[in-house]
Amino acid sequence: MGNALRFLCCKPTAAGDSESLGHHGVSAATVGVSALAQDLFHFEINSQVPEGLSKHVVSSKNAQANWYRKLIEAWREAKPPPKTAEEAARLIIETLKRHQKADVEGLLTFYGLPLPHTLVELTAEATTSLPAGVEYEFETLPVDAKAVADGDGMTVYVSTTDPRESSCVPRDVQMAAVQRSQARAQKNYAKADELHKRIKDSGYGVLNFQNNEEILARKCRIRLRGIDAPENSMPYGEEAKEELTKIVQGKCLRVLVYGEDRYGRYVSDLYCDGKFVQELMLKKGLAWHYSTYDQRPELANWEQEARANRVGLWASSNPEKPWEWRKDRREGR
């Protein structure tokens, strides 16, 4: 398959970078877990171990294949899957603890993961700084401007080699992605398009980036938690959509998921370049604090600040509330 289809979102390091480790040529901090997930995925599809691994280990190709079978099983059973280089290293060490030390250390070196003697003993669960109520978080791929639906909703994609995603990709989607890559390599574009439609119908997509890299990603619909922007056809609706687009276009977002709404959207807090997106929208006067569903006092304060400054929709003396506007439309008024 070569490099026709990759499932990594890591950026290559510059040539000669002292942090560049392993055959993937990117820093250990970003590649270890994703590279391992990619190779486990490929092994499950074609039963082939990565090229170049034999330069780092002493055992045969058959033995290497046996390692990958064990690692696939261990990866699936890990709850949650490894998220850091240290966690990935511990999974390899524990899974292959009965194998030769030279092989285990060679495999770790191949992926640029920490060696056994560098790992400190874990004595407690890792702490988290996530706010109360957050179910999980993920980082998106760069957001397309066309994916912003309005001032409080958008569609994003998350790479399937995100640790939380990698073990959840349906096998038929995995197979369709590989077959599509092969069809494109053979210039059978009709078949490739048919396979991509199958992938999209399953809630995934193969995204193309400027360096001709293709990434298999899961589609996620987002509803910004705690705010309600004017609908597109309301006064200031288009302005709200344009402002949200300006904030997120081309950016990778940090998404904190609190749950799903009745439309299957992830109700989330969004951060872009370290800035809280809901705060930006409220302070610009392009959204209401949706207090019915979110009582955080800071959101109310940001709305009051915009009201006092008469910015955005607050330049109007009596702007219509979007939830009342929707209710009137449902009731035919």
PDB file of N, CA and C in Angstrom, residues 195-285:
ATOM      1  N   LEU A 195     -16.593   3.037  -3.320  1.00  0.00           N
ATOM      2  CA  LEU A 195     -16.111   2.646  -1.990  1.00  0.00           C
ATOM      3  C   LEU A 195     -16.140   3.835  -1.032  1.00  0.00           C
ATOM      4  N   HIS A 196     -15.812   5.030  -1.548  1.00  0.00           N
ATOM      5  CA  HIS A 196     -15.848   6.201  -0.679  1.00  0.00           C
ATOM      6  C   HIS A 196     -17.275   6.514  -0.247  1.00  0.00           C
ATOM      7  N   LYS A 197     -18.240   6.301  -1.131  1.00  0.00           N
ATOM      8  CA  LYS A 197     -19.641   6.502  -0.760  1.00  0.00           C
ATOM      9  C   LYS A 197     -20.020   5.542   0.364  1.00  0.00           C
ATOM     10  N   ARG A 198     -19.535   4.304   0.272  1.00  0.00           N
ATOM     11  CA  ARG A 198     -19.811   3.318   1.318  1.00  0.00           C
ATOM     12  C   ARG A 198     -19.205   3.776   2.651  1.00  0.00           C
ATOM     13  N   ILE A 199     -17.997   4.333   2.577  1.00  0.00           N
ATOM     14  CA  ILE A 199     -17.331   4.837   3.784  1.00  0.00           C
ATOM     15  C   ILE A 199     -18.133   6.000   4.379  1.00  0.00           C
ATOM     16  N   LYS A 200     -18.578   6.921   3.521  1.00  0.00           N
ATOM     17  CA  LYS A 200     -19.318   8.100   3.990  1.00  0.00           C
ATOM     18  C   LYS A 200     -20.664   7.703   4.580  1.00  0.00           C
ATOM     19  N   ASP A 201     -21.311   6.710   3.979  1.00  0.00           N
ATOM     20  CA  ASP A 201     -22.595   6.245   4.495  1.00  0.00           C
ATOM     21  C   ASP A 201     -22.457   5.635   5.884  1.00  0.00           C
ATOM     22  N   SER A 202     -21.244   5.215   6.234  1.00  0.00           N
ATOM     23  CA  SER A 202     -20.987   4.634   7.554  1.00  0.00           C
ATOM     24  C   SER A 202     -20.553   5.689   8.570  1.00  0.00           C
ATOM     25  N   GLY A 203     -20.548   6.969   8.159  1.00  0.00           N
ATOM     26  CA  GLY A 203     -20.190   8.031   9.092  1.00  0.00           C
ATOM     27  C   GLY A 203     -18.713   8.368   9.117  1.00  0.00           C
ATOM     28  N   TYR A 204     -17.983   7.950   8.098  1.00  0.00           N
ATOM     29  CA  TYR A 204     -16.550   8.228   8.011  1.00  0.00           C
ATOM     30  C   TYR A 204     -16.270   8.947   6.695  1.00  0.00           C
ATOM     31  N   GLY A 205     -15.026   9.331   6.502  1.00  0.00           N
ATOM     32  CA  GLY A 205     -14.614   9.947   5.256  1.00  0.00           C
ATOM     33  C   GLY A 205     -13.117   9.818   5.098  1.00  0.00           C
ATOM     34  N   VAL A 206     -12.647   9.868   3.855  1.00  0.00           N
ATOM     35  CA  VAL A 206     -11.208   9.917   3.575  1.00  0.00           C
ATOM     36  C   VAL A 206     -10.914  11.344   3.141  1.00  0.00           C
ATOM     37  N   LEU A 207     -10.166  12.059   3.969  1.00  0.00           N
ATOM     38  CA  LEU A 207      -9.897  13.471   3.734  1.00  0.00           C
ATOM     39  C   LEU A 207      -8.556  13.646   3.043  1.00  0.00           C
ATOM     40  N   ASN A 208      -8.515  14.572   2.098  1.00  0.00           N
ATOM     41  CA  ASN A 208      -7.288  14.865   1.361  1.00  0.00           C
ATOM     42  C   ASN A 208      -6.679  16.163   1.875  1.00  0.00           C
ATOM     43  N   PHE A 209      -5.364  16.147   2.065  1.00  0.00           N
ATOM     44  CA  PHE A 209      -4.662  17.324   2.553  1.00  0.00           C
ATOM     45  C   PHE A 209      -3.664  17.799   1.509  1.00  0.00           C
ATOM     46  N   GLN A 210      -3.114  18.992   1.728  1.00  0.00           N
ATOM     47  CA  GLN A 210      -2.302  19.651   0.721  1.00  0.00           C
ATOM     48  C   GLN A 210      -1.067  18.852   0.331  1.00  0.00           C
ATOM     49  N   ASN A 211      -0.555  18.029   1.234  1.00  0.00           N
ATOM     50  CA  ASN A 211       0.636  17.237   0.916  1.00  0.00           C
ATOM     51  C   ASN A 211       0.275  15.894   0.281  1.00  0.00           C
ATOM     52  N   ASN A 212      -0.966  15.791  -0.233  1.00  0.00           N
ATOM     53  CA  ASN A 212      -1.475  14.576  -0.886  1.00  0.00           C
ATOM     54  C   ASN A 212      -1.630  13.410   0.078  1.00  0.00           C
ATOM     55  N   GLU A 213      -1.571  13.701   1.359  1.00  0.00           N
ATOM     56  CA  GLU A 213      -1.818  12.666   2.357  1.00  0.00           C
ATOM     57  C   GLU A 213      -3.318  12.480   2.512  1.00  0.00           C
ATOM     58  N   GLU A 214      -3.739  11.238   2.655  1.00  0.00           N
ATOM     59  CA  GLU A 214      -5.143  10.925   2.873  1.00  0.00           C
ATOM     60  C   GLU A 214      -5.310  10.341   4.265  1.00  0.00           C
ATOM     61  N   ILE A 215      -6.353  10.774   4.956  1.00  0.00           N
ATOM     62  CA  ILE A 215      -6.588  10.344   6.332  1.00  0.00           C
ATOM     63  C   ILE A 215      -8.010   9.818   6.463  1.00  0.00           C
ATOM     64  N   LEU A 216      -8.146   8.621   6.995  1.00  0.00           N
ATOM     65  CA  LEU A 216      -9.459   8.077   7.309  1.00  0.00           C
ATOM     66  C   LEU A 216      -9.924   8.716   8.615  1.00  0.00           C
ATOM     67  N   ALA A 217     -11.114   9.309   8.608  1.00  0.00           N
ATOM     68  CA  ALA A 217     -11.580  10.061   9.764  1.00  0.00           C
ATOM     69  C   ALA A 217     -13.064   9.815   9.997  1.00  0.00           C
ATOM     70  N   ARG A 218     -13.465   9.948  11.272  1.00  0.00           N
ATOM     71  CA  ARG A 218     -14.876   9.794  11.626  1.00  0.00           C
ATOM     72  C   ARG A 218     -15.552  11.162  11.645  1.00  0.00           C
ATOM     73  N   LYS A 219     -16.753  11.207  11.108  1.00  0.00           N
ATOM     74  CA  LYS A 219     -17.533  12.434  11.046  1.00  0.00           C
ATOM     75  C   LYS A 219     -18.284  12.647  12.357  1.00  0.00           C
ATOM     76  N   CYS A 220     -18.211  13.865  12.902  1.00  0.00           N
ATOM     77  CA  CYS A 220     -18.888  14.195  14.155  1.00  0.00           C
ATOM     78  C   CYS A 220     -19.635  15.513  14.002  1.00  0.00           C
ATOM     79  N   ARG A 221     -20.889  15.530  14.382  1.00  0.00           N
ATOM     80  CA  ARG A 221     -21.664  16.768  14.388  1.00  0.00           C
ATOM     81  C   ARG A 221     -21.617  17.380  15.786  1.00  0.00           C
ATOM     82  N   ILE A 222     -21.312  18.680  15.847  1.00  0.00           N
ATOM     83  CA  ILE A 222     -21.082  19.358  17.113  1.00  0.00           C
ATOM     84  C   ILE A 222     -22.155  20.421  17.350  1.00  0.00           C
ATOM     85  N   ARG A 223     -22.654  20.480  18.580  1.00  0.00           N
ATOM     86  CA  ARG A 223     -23.540  21.571  19.033  1.00  0.00           C
ATOM     87  C   ARG A 223     -22.834  22.264  20.189  1.00  0.00           C
ATOM     88  N   LEU A 224     -22.523  23.549  20.036  1.00  0.00           N
ATOM     89  CA  LEU A 224     -21.813  24.273  21.084  1.00  0.00           C
ATOM     90  C   LEU A 224     -22.668  24.347  22.343  1.00  0.00           C
ATOM     91  N   ARG A 225     -22.107  23.913  23.440  1.00  0.00           N
ATOM     92  CA  ARG A 225     -22.830  23.839  24.699  1.00  0.00           C
ATOM     93  C   ARG A 225     -22.990  25.235  25.314  1.00  0.00           C
ATOM     94  N   GLY A 226     -24.190  25.509  25.797  1.00  0.00           N
ATOM     95  CA  GLY A 226     -24.403  26.692  26.615  1.00  0.00           C
ATOM     96  C   GLY A 226     -24.733  27.964  25.871  1.00  0.00           C
ATOM     97  N   ILE A 227     -24.736  27.934  24.534  1.00  0.00           N
ATOM     98  CA  ILE A 227     -25.102  29.134  23.780  1.00  0.00           C
ATOM     99  C   ILE A 227     -26.143  28.779  22.727  1.00  0.00           C
ATOM    100  N   ASP A 228     -26.863  29.784  22.279  1.00  0.00           N
ATOM    101  CA  ASP A 228     -27.844  29.613  21.202  1.00  0.00           C
ATOM    102  C   ASP A 228     -27.716  30.815  20.277  1.00  0.00           C
ATOM    103  N   ALA A 229     -27.197  30.594  19.098  1.00  0.00           N
ATOM    104  CA  ALA A 229     -27.002  31.680  18.134  1.00  0.00           C
ATOM    105  C   ALA A 229     -28.263  31.878  17.305  1.00  0.00           C
ATOM    106  N   PRO A 230     -28.465  33.057  16.734  1.00  0.00           N
ATOM    107  CA  PRO A 230     -29.608  33.263  15.841  1.00  0.00           C
ATOM    108  C   PRO A 230     -29.577  32.270  14.680  1.00  0.00           C
ATOM    109  N   GLU A 231     -30.748  31.771  14.302  1.00  0.00           N
ATOM    110  CA  GLU A 231     -30.819  30.910  13.128  1.00  0.00           C
ATOM    111  C   GLU A 231     -30.386  31.702  11.894  1.00  0.00           C
ATOM    112  N   ASN A 232     -29.944  30.999  10.866  1.00  0.00           N
ATOM    113  CA  ASN A 232     -29.369  31.673   9.698  1.00  0.00           C
ATOM    114  C   ASN A 232     -30.314  32.697   9.070  1.00  0.00           C
ATOM    115  N   SER A 233     -31.615  32.422   9.103  1.00  0.00           N
ATOM    116  CA  SER A 233     -32.569  33.333   8.470  1.00  0.00           C
ATOM    117  C   SER A 233     -33.052  34.438   9.407  1.00  0.00           C
ATOM    118  N   MET A 234     -32.560  34.445  10.652  1.00  0.00           N
ATOM    119  CA  MET A 234     -32.910  35.502  11.598  1.00  0.00           C
ATOM    120  C   MET A 234     -31.932  36.671  11.459  1.00  0.00           C
ATOM    121  N   PRO A 235     -32.292  37.842  11.945  1.00  0.00           N
ATOM    122  CA  PRO A 235     -31.317  38.932  12.005  1.00  0.00           C
ATOM    123  C   PRO A 235     -30.067  38.496  12.768  1.00  0.00           C
ATOM    124  N   TYR A 236     -28.925  38.804  12.229  1.00  0.00           N
ATOM    125  CA  TYR A 236     -27.615  38.450  12.774  1.00  0.00           C
ATOM    126  C   TYR A 236     -27.289  36.954  12.657  1.00  0.00           C
ATOM    127  N   GLY A 237     -28.161  36.169  12.014  1.00  0.00           N
ATOM    128  CA  GLY A 237     -27.864  34.751  11.826  1.00  0.00           C
ATOM    129  C   GLY A 237     -26.659  34.522  10.935  1.00  0.00           C
ATOM    130  N   GLU A 238     -26.623  35.217   9.810  1.00  0.00           N
ATOM    131  CA  GLU A 238     -25.493  35.057   8.894  1.00  0.00           C
ATOM    132  C   GLU A 238     -24.210  35.596   9.513  1.00  0.00           C
ATOM    133  N   GLU A 239     -24.324  36.709  10.270  1.00  0.00           N
ATOM    134  CA  GLU A 239     -23.140  37.259  10.929  1.00  0.00           C
ATOM    135  C   GLU A 239     -22.572  36.263  11.944  1.00  0.00           C
ATOM    136  N   ALA A 240     -23.454  35.579  12.675  1.00  0.00           N
ATOM    137  CA  ALA A 240     -23.003  34.595  13.659  1.00  0.00           C
ATOM    138  C   ALA A 240     -22.287  33.434  12.973  1.00  0.00           C
ATOM    139  N   LYS A 241     -22.868  32.957  11.881  1.00  0.00           N
ATOM    140  CA  LYS A 241     -22.240  31.872  11.131  1.00  0.00           C
ATOM    141  C   LYS A 241     -20.883  32.290  10.593  1.00  0.00           C
ATOM    142  N   GLU A 242     -20.793  33.501  10.053  1.00  0.00           N
ATOM    143  CA  GLU A 242     -19.534  33.992   9.503  1.00  0.00           C
ATOM    144  C   GLU A 242     -18.473  34.141  10.588  1.00  0.00           C
ATOM    145  N   GLU A 243     -18.871  34.598  11.772  1.00  0.00           N
ATOM    146  CA  GLU A 243     -17.907  34.770  12.863  1.00  0.00           C
ATOM    147  C   GLU A 243     -17.386  33.421  13.336  1.00  0.00           C
ATOM    148  N   LEU A 244     -18.273  32.444  13.498  1.00  0.00           N
ATOM    149  CA  LEU A 244     -17.832  31.116  13.927  1.00  0.00           C
ATOM    150  C   LEU A 244     -16.913  30.506  12.873  1.00  0.00           C
ATOM    151  N   THR A 245     -17.244  30.699  11.606  1.00  0.00           N
ATOM    152  CA  THR A 245     -16.391  30.199  10.523  1.00  0.00           C
ATOM    153  C   THR A 245     -15.010  30.832  10.600  1.00  0.00           C
ATOM    154  N   LYS A 246     -14.962  32.130  10.832  1.00  0.00           N
ATOM    155  CA  LYS A 246     -13.689  32.838  10.912  1.00  0.00           C
ATOM    156  C   LYS A 246     -12.823  32.300  12.060  1.00  0.00           C
ATOM    157  N   ILE A 247     -13.477  31.939  13.165  1.00  0.00           N
ATOM    158  CA  ILE A 247     -12.744  31.445  14.337  1.00  0.00           C
ATOM    159  C   ILE A 247     -12.133  30.078  14.066  1.00  0.00           C
ATOM    160  N   VAL A 248     -12.895  29.155  13.446  1.00  0.00           N
ATOM    161  CA  VAL A 248     -12.478  27.747  13.393  1.00  0.00           C
ATOM    162  C   VAL A 248     -11.899  27.316  12.052  1.00  0.00           C
ATOM    163  N   GLN A 249     -12.068  28.087  10.998  1.00  0.00           N
ATOM    164  CA  GLN A 249     -11.665  27.638   9.666  1.00  0.00           C
ATOM    165  C   GLN A 249     -10.182  27.260   9.619  1.00  0.00           C
ATOM    166  N   GLY A 250      -9.932  26.034   9.161  1.00  0.00           N
ATOM    167  CA  GLY A 250      -8.563  25.553   9.002  1.00  0.00           C
ATOM    168  C   GLY A 250      -7.867  25.194  10.290  1.00  0.00           C
ATOM    169  N   LYS A 251      -8.571  25.253  11.418  1.00  0.00           N
ATOM    170  CA  LYS A 251      -7.963  24.996  12.725  1.00  0.00           C
ATOM    171  C   LYS A 251      -8.324  23.600  13.241  1.00  0.00           C
ATOM    172  N   CYS A 252      -7.426  23.050  14.048  1.00  0.00           N
ATOM    173  CA  CYS A 252      -7.720  21.830  14.802  1.00  0.00           C
ATOM    174  C   CYS A 252      -8.297  22.251  16.147  1.00  0.00           C
ATOM    175  N   LEU A 253      -9.451  21.722  16.497  1.00  0.00           N
ATOM    176  CA  LEU A 253     -10.154  22.134  17.702  1.00  0.00           C
ATOM    177  C   LEU A 253     -10.030  21.092  18.803  1.00  0.00           C
ATOM    178  N   ARG A 254      -9.969  21.567  20.032  1.00  0.00           N
ATOM    179  CA  ARG A 254     -10.086  20.681  21.190  1.00  0.00           C
ATOM    180  C   ARG A 254     -11.561  20.626  21.556  1.00  0.00           C
ATOM    181  N   VAL A 255     -12.115  19.416  21.614  1.00  0.00           N
ATOM    182  CA  VAL A 255     -13.546  19.233  21.841  1.00  0.00           C
ATOM    183  C   VAL A 255     -13.749  18.493  23.156  1.00  0.00           C
ATOM    184  N   LEU A 256     -14.494  19.104  24.084  1.00  0.00           N
ATOM    185  CA  LEU A 256     -14.867  18.458  25.344  1.00  0.00           C
ATOM    186  C   LEU A 256     -16.336  18.079  25.246  1.00  0.00           C
ATOM    187  N   VAL A 257     -16.613  16.790  25.240  1.00  0.00           N
ATOM    188  CA  VAL A 257     -17.966  16.283  24.984  1.00  0.00           C
ATOM    189  C   VAL A 257     -18.691  16.019  26.300  1.00  0.00           C
ATOM    190  N   TYR A 258     -19.881  16.607  26.434  1.00  0.00           N
ATOM    191  CA  TYR A 258     -20.706  16.416  27.624  1.00  0.00           C
ATOM    192  C   TYR A 258     -21.833  15.412  27.395  1.00  0.00           C
ATOM    193  N   GLY A 259     -22.140  15.117  26.154  1.00  0.00           N
ATOM    194  CA  GLY A 259     -23.218  14.177  25.851  1.00  0.00           C
ATOM    195  C   GLY A 259     -23.735  14.417  24.442  1.00  0.00           C
ATOM    196  N   GLU A 260     -24.860  13.796  24.120  1.00  0.00           N
ATOM    197  CA  GLU A 260     -25.485  13.965  22.808  1.00  0.00           C
ATOM    198  C   GLU A 260     -26.877  14.534  22.967  1.00  0.00           C
ATOM    199  N   ASP A 261     -27.293  15.347  21.978  1.00  0.00           N
ATOM    200  CA  ASP A 261     -28.669  15.840  21.996  1.00  0.00           C
ATOM    201  C   ASP A 261     -29.562  14.896  21.193  1.00  0.00           C
ATOM    202  N   ARG A 262     -30.826  15.232  21.066  1.00  0.00           N
ATOM    203  CA  ARG A 262     -31.782  14.328  20.416  1.00  0.00           C
ATOM    204  C   ARG A 262     -31.538  14.194  18.925  1.00  0.00           C
ATOM    205  N   TYR A 263     -30.701  15.073  18.368  1.00  0.00           N
ATOM    206  CA  TYR A 263     -30.378  14.998  16.949  1.00  0.00           C
ATOM    207  C   TYR A 263     -29.057  14.257  16.690  1.00  0.00           C
ATOM    208  N   GLY A 264     -28.487  13.686  17.730  1.00  0.00           N
ATOM    209  CA  GLY A 264     -27.247  12.938  17.572  1.00  0.00           C
ATOM    210  C   GLY A 264     -26.001  13.806  17.510  1.00  0.00           C
ATOM    211  N   ARG A 265     -26.117  15.082  17.897  1.00  0.00           N
ATOM    212  CA  ARG A 265     -24.969  15.977  17.900  1.00  0.00           C
ATOM    213  C   ARG A 265     -24.262  15.909  19.251  1.00  0.00           C
ATOM    214  N   TYR A 266     -22.940  16.042  19.226  1.00  0.00           N
ATOM    215  CA  TYR A 266     -22.177  16.092  20.469  1.00  0.00           C
ATOM    216  C   TYR A 266     -22.301  17.482  21.078  1.00  0.00           C
ATOM    217  N   VAL A 267     -22.857  17.559  22.262  1.00  0.00           N
ATOM    218  CA  VAL A 267     -22.968  18.827  22.980  1.00  0.00           C
ATOM    219  C   VAL A 267     -21.614  19.075  23.641  1.00  0.00           C
ATOM    220  N   SER A 268     -20.917  20.117  23.208  1.00  0.00           N
ATOM    221  CA  SER A 268     -19.489  20.226  23.526  1.00  0.00           C
ATOM    222  C   SER A 268     -19.048  21.654  23.797  1.00  0.00           C
ATOM    223  N   ASP A 269     -17.984  21.746  24.579  1.00  0.00           N
ATOM    224  CA  ASP A 269     -17.206  22.973  24.663  1.00  0.00           C
ATOM    225  C   ASP A 269     -16.090  22.882  23.634  1.00  0.00           C
ATOM    226  N   LEU A 270     -15.819  23.983  22.936  1.00  0.00           N
ATOM    227  CA  LEU A 270     -14.791  24.008  21.906  1.00  0.00           C
ATOM    228  C   LEU A 270     -13.694  24.997  22.275  1.00  0.00           C
ATOM    229  N   TYR A 271     -12.450  24.584  22.008  1.00  0.00           N
ATOM    230  CA  TYR A 271     -11.305  25.458  22.208  1.00  0.00           C
ATOM    231  C   TYR A 271     -10.510  25.519  20.914  1.00  0.00           C
ATOM    232  N   CYS A 272     -10.158  26.732  20.508  1.00  0.00           N
ATOM    233  CA  CYS A 272      -9.415  26.954  19.273  1.00  0.00           C
ATOM    234  C   CYS A 272      -8.216  27.836  19.601  1.00  0.00           C
ATOM    235  N   ASP A 273      -7.026  27.314  19.368  1.00  0.00           N
ATOM    236  CA  ASP A 273      -5.798  28.054  19.710  1.00  0.00           C
ATOM    237  C   ASP A 273      -5.815  28.484  21.172  1.00  0.00           C
ATOM    238  N   GLY A 274      -6.358  27.639  22.039  1.00  0.00           N
ATOM    239  CA  GLY A 274      -6.401  27.930  23.462  1.00  0.00           C
ATOM    240  C   GLY A 274      -7.528  28.849  23.895  1.00  0.00           C
ATOM    241  N   LYS A 275      -8.341  29.333  22.951  1.00  0.00           N
ATOM    242  CA  LYS A 275      -9.435  30.246  23.273  1.00  0.00           C
ATOM    243  C   LYS A 275     -10.762  29.486  23.314  1.00  0.00           C
ATOM    244  N   PHE A 276     -11.612  29.845  24.275  1.00  0.00           N
ATOM    245  CA  PHE A 276     -12.911  29.218  24.457  1.00  0.00           C
ATOM    246  C   PHE A 276     -13.878  29.814  23.437  1.00  0.00           C
ATOM    247  N   VAL A 277     -14.340  28.986  22.508  1.00  0.00           N
ATOM    248  CA  VAL A 277     -15.130  29.486  21.380  1.00  0.00           C
ATOM    249  C   VAL A 277     -16.445  30.099  21.852  1.00  0.00           C
ATOM    250  N   GLN A 278     -17.112  29.454  22.831  1.00  0.00           N
ATOM    251  CA  GLN A 278     -18.372  30.026  23.317  1.00  0.00           C
ATOM    252  C   GLN A 278     -18.170  31.429  23.895  1.00  0.00           C
ATOM    253  N   GLU A 279     -17.066  31.646  24.582  1.00  0.00           N
ATOM    254  CA  GLU A 279     -16.783  32.975  25.130  1.00  0.00           C
ATOM    255  C   GLU A 279     -16.669  34.004  24.012  1.00  0.00           C
ATOM    256  N   LEU A 280     -15.954  33.645  22.948  1.00  0.00           N
ATOM    257  CA  LEU A 280     -15.790  34.567  21.834  1.00  0.00           C
ATOM    258  C   LEU A 280     -17.136  34.937  21.214  1.00  0.00           C
ATOM    259  N   MET A 281     -17.993  33.941  21.014  1.00  0.00           N
ATOM    260  CA  MET A 281     -19.295  34.204  20.387  1.00  0.00           C
ATOM    261  C   MET A 281     -20.186  35.071  21.275  1.00  0.00           C
ATOM    262  N   LEU A 282     -20.163  34.827  22.581  1.00  0.00           N
ATOM    263  CA  LEU A 282     -20.983  35.619  23.489  1.00  0.00           C
ATOM    264  C   LEU A 282     -20.483  37.054  23.589  1.00  0.00           C
ATOM    265  N   LYS A 283     -19.172  37.231  23.705  1.00  0.00           N
ATOM    266  CA  LYS A 283     -18.623  38.574  23.866  1.00  0.00           C
ATOM    267  C   LYS A 283     -18.796  39.427  22.607  1.00  0.00           C
ATOM    268  N   LYS A 284     -18.892  38.758  21.448  1.00  0.00           N
ATOM    269  CA  LYS A 284     -19.115  39.490  20.206  1.00  0.00           C
ATOM    270  C   LYS A 284     -20.598  39.775  19.965  1.00  0.00           C
ATOM    271  N   GLY A 285     -21.436  39.333  20.908  1.00  0.00           N
ATOM    272  CA  GLY A 285     -22.860  39.601  20.782  1.00  0.00           C
ATOM    273  C   GLY A 285     -23.523  38.818  19.668  1.00  0.00           C
TER     274      GLY A 285
END
